[in-house]
Every structure is written in structure tokens, then in C-alpha cells.
Amino acid sequence: MTTRVHLGEPGPELEDLGLSAELLNKTLARTVADVRGCTDLDAPAMAGFMFWSRCNRYLAEELIPMGWKHTQRDSILRVIHPSMEFAVTALSGAGGVGDRNALVRSKNPKGPAMARLVENNGQFAFFTPDEVRYGRQLEEMPTWCLLYKRGSKRNGLKSELSLPVKMNGQYVDEWLHRIIWDLPELDDPGSDISLLDDPPSGDEGPEVMVQLRGGN
């Protein structure tokens, strides 16, 4: 893994972003409780998809009453700060999530929509629908990632809030800031919560294998 952290000025704390450890811990705890209800009779990737969806949902439920906005554009679930200066999305991480001295990256490959957010080339149209609704382009807003990872049964979940600045290949693996806070011992989610944390991409339908029978 080639994860790097760009060192520079001291980064912001949770409070500077209008967040708190209590709020994020509550969001993660509610999500873990939901995912523990998954069984072997669910779809194989259900736990991962549910964790991604519910974590973003509960984060939005906590923040919308505080003036944050919510968007699902490009299938990236985000909450947008009332200042319109940045957004937050939750996704699964790999490596040393929650460990300031370890390397970390997104667990699953990301598509071009996430790449545009991370790379942010600064090329924006004038008075686009985003500017009318949000005051600026969504891609222009820095997007923080609430990373989560299943740990051991003793420490069931790891998490951090980090600001990505580059993707190498299909993985987000370079960060400007990483914020680590005290995470209580949440229950083990009981499943691989990183199997799938994005909806299927593209408009293709399901692939169906058909074997033709021979005939006269």
C-alpha cells in the first residue's frame, strides 16, 4: 500500500467542521446495530451495502436539523455544511484506519465521480444548477471521508475522518488531513462490512447466462 499523508499546517479538529466525537460515535453505533441484524440468508454483500447506506443516512439525520444539506448525486451520499464550504461522505477503509501512524486507503475501488471530487481540477461552468442550489459546484467542495473498518471482536470498529487529495488507480490513498478521535468499544458488526459500499454503477441490467438446448 502506498498511502501518503501530505504534511503541512496543523489540520482542523472535529469542532472546526461543526462535528463532534459524540455525534460520529452515535452514528456509527446505530449503524453497527442495524448491520448485526444481517444473517447468512441475506444477500452476500448486504452487510457492506447496508453499513455504507445507513452510516450516511444516520449522519444526515443528525446533521440536517443543524442546517446541513443532503445530496445523492452520482450515487455519492454526502452531507454539505451550512457554509457550503465542504461535504462529508462515509465509506469503508483499509489498512490502519483509526491509527495515526499507519497507512490507510479506501477499501473498494472508486469510479470517475469520486475521482472528480478528489482531484478537483477547478474547471467549473458559470451558474450551473449546483451553484443555483448550493452556491457553488459540488465538485468544488472539499469532501471529507468518514472511513470505517471492522476490527477485531475485542475492538469491533475502527474509524477516522480524513480529507483525500489524490487517487492512485481506483483507490483513494493520499490524504491532506486525518482526524482521529476516541472511539468507544462498539460491538463487532459481525460481518464483512466492506464487501460493497457503493451501488452498482452503469445502466446495465443483470448478467444472465443462457445455455441453448440443441434441437432438430
Short mmCIF file of N, CA and C in Angstrom, two decimals, residues 11 24 31 41 48 61 65 84-85 89 92 106 109 114 150 167 172 176 181 188 201-202 209:
data_model
loop_
_atom_site.label_atom_id
_atom_site.label_comp_id
_atom_site.label_asym_id
_atom_site.label_seq_id
_atom_site.Cartn_x
_atom_site.Cartn_y
_atom_site.Cartn_z
N GLY A 11 -3.95 20.52 10.89
CA GLY A 11 -5.27 20.40 10.31
C GLY A 11 -6.37 20.77 11.29
N LEU A 24 -20.49 11.51 15.86
CA LEU A 24 -19.99 10.46 14.97
C LEU A 24 -20.08 9.09 15.63
N THR A 31 -25.44 2.38 13.23
CA THR A 31 -25.18 1.60 12.02
C THR A 31 -24.79 0.17 12.37
N LEU A 41 -28.80 -15.56 5.42
CA LEU A 41 -29.89 -15.64 4.45
C LEU A 41 -30.05 -14.33 3.66
N GLY A 48 -22.24 -5.02 3.82
CA GLY A 48 -21.42 -3.91 3.37
C GLY A 48 -22.24 -2.79 2.80
N GLU A 61 -29.25 12.34 9.21
CA GLU A 61 -30.33 12.58 10.17
C GLU A 61 -29.85 13.42 11.36
N PRO A 65 -30.96 18.64 10.80
CA PRO A 65 -31.59 19.61 11.71
C PRO A 65 -30.67 20.75 12.11
N MET A 84 -21.52 25.77 3.00
CA MET A 84 -21.27 25.29 1.64
C MET A 84 -19.77 25.19 1.34
N GLU A 85 -18.95 25.10 2.36
CA GLU A 85 -17.51 25.06 2.16
C GLU A 85 -16.96 23.64 2.04
N THR A 89 -18.77 12.36 3.43
CA THR A 89 -19.36 11.11 2.99
C THR A 89 -18.71 9.96 3.76
N SER A 92 -16.01 2.67 3.33
CA SER A 92 -15.15 1.72 4.04
C SER A 92 -13.68 1.97 3.72
N SER A 106 -9.04 3.83 0.74
CA SER A 106 -10.39 3.31 0.58
C SER A 106 -10.32 1.81 0.34
N PRO A 109 -12.61 -0.09 -4.83
CA PRO A 109 -12.28 0.84 -5.93
C PRO A 109 -13.39 1.84 -6.15
N MET A 114 -16.08 9.87 -7.98
CA MET A 114 -15.25 10.11 -6.81
C MET A 114 -13.91 10.71 -7.22
N ARG A 150 -13.99 -2.80 9.96
CA ARG A 150 -14.21 -3.79 11.00
C ARG A 150 -12.88 -4.17 11.63
N MET A 167 -6.20 10.11 -5.87
CA MET A 167 -6.44 8.69 -6.09
C MET A 167 -5.31 8.14 -6.94
N VAL A 172 -8.67 5.68 -3.31
CA VAL A 172 -8.31 6.93 -2.64
C VAL A 172 -7.23 6.60 -1.61
N LEU A 176 -4.79 14.84 2.94
CA LEU A 176 -4.23 16.08 3.44
C LEU A 176 -4.29 16.12 4.96
N TRP A 181 -10.21 10.34 16.69
CA TRP A 181 -10.81 10.66 17.98
C TRP A 181 -11.02 9.37 18.77
N ASP A 188 -18.81 -5.73 17.61
CA ASP A 188 -18.34 -6.25 16.34
C ASP A 188 -19.53 -6.31 15.39
N SER A 201 -22.74 0.42 -10.55
CA SER A 201 -22.57 1.53 -11.49
C SER A 201 -23.07 1.14 -12.87
N GLY A 202 -23.39 2.16 -13.66
CA GLY A 202 -23.82 1.90 -15.03
C GLY A 202 -25.29 1.54 -15.11
N MET A 209 -26.84 -15.87 -17.75
CA MET A 209 -26.22 -16.89 -18.59
C MET A 209 -27.29 -17.83 -19.11
#
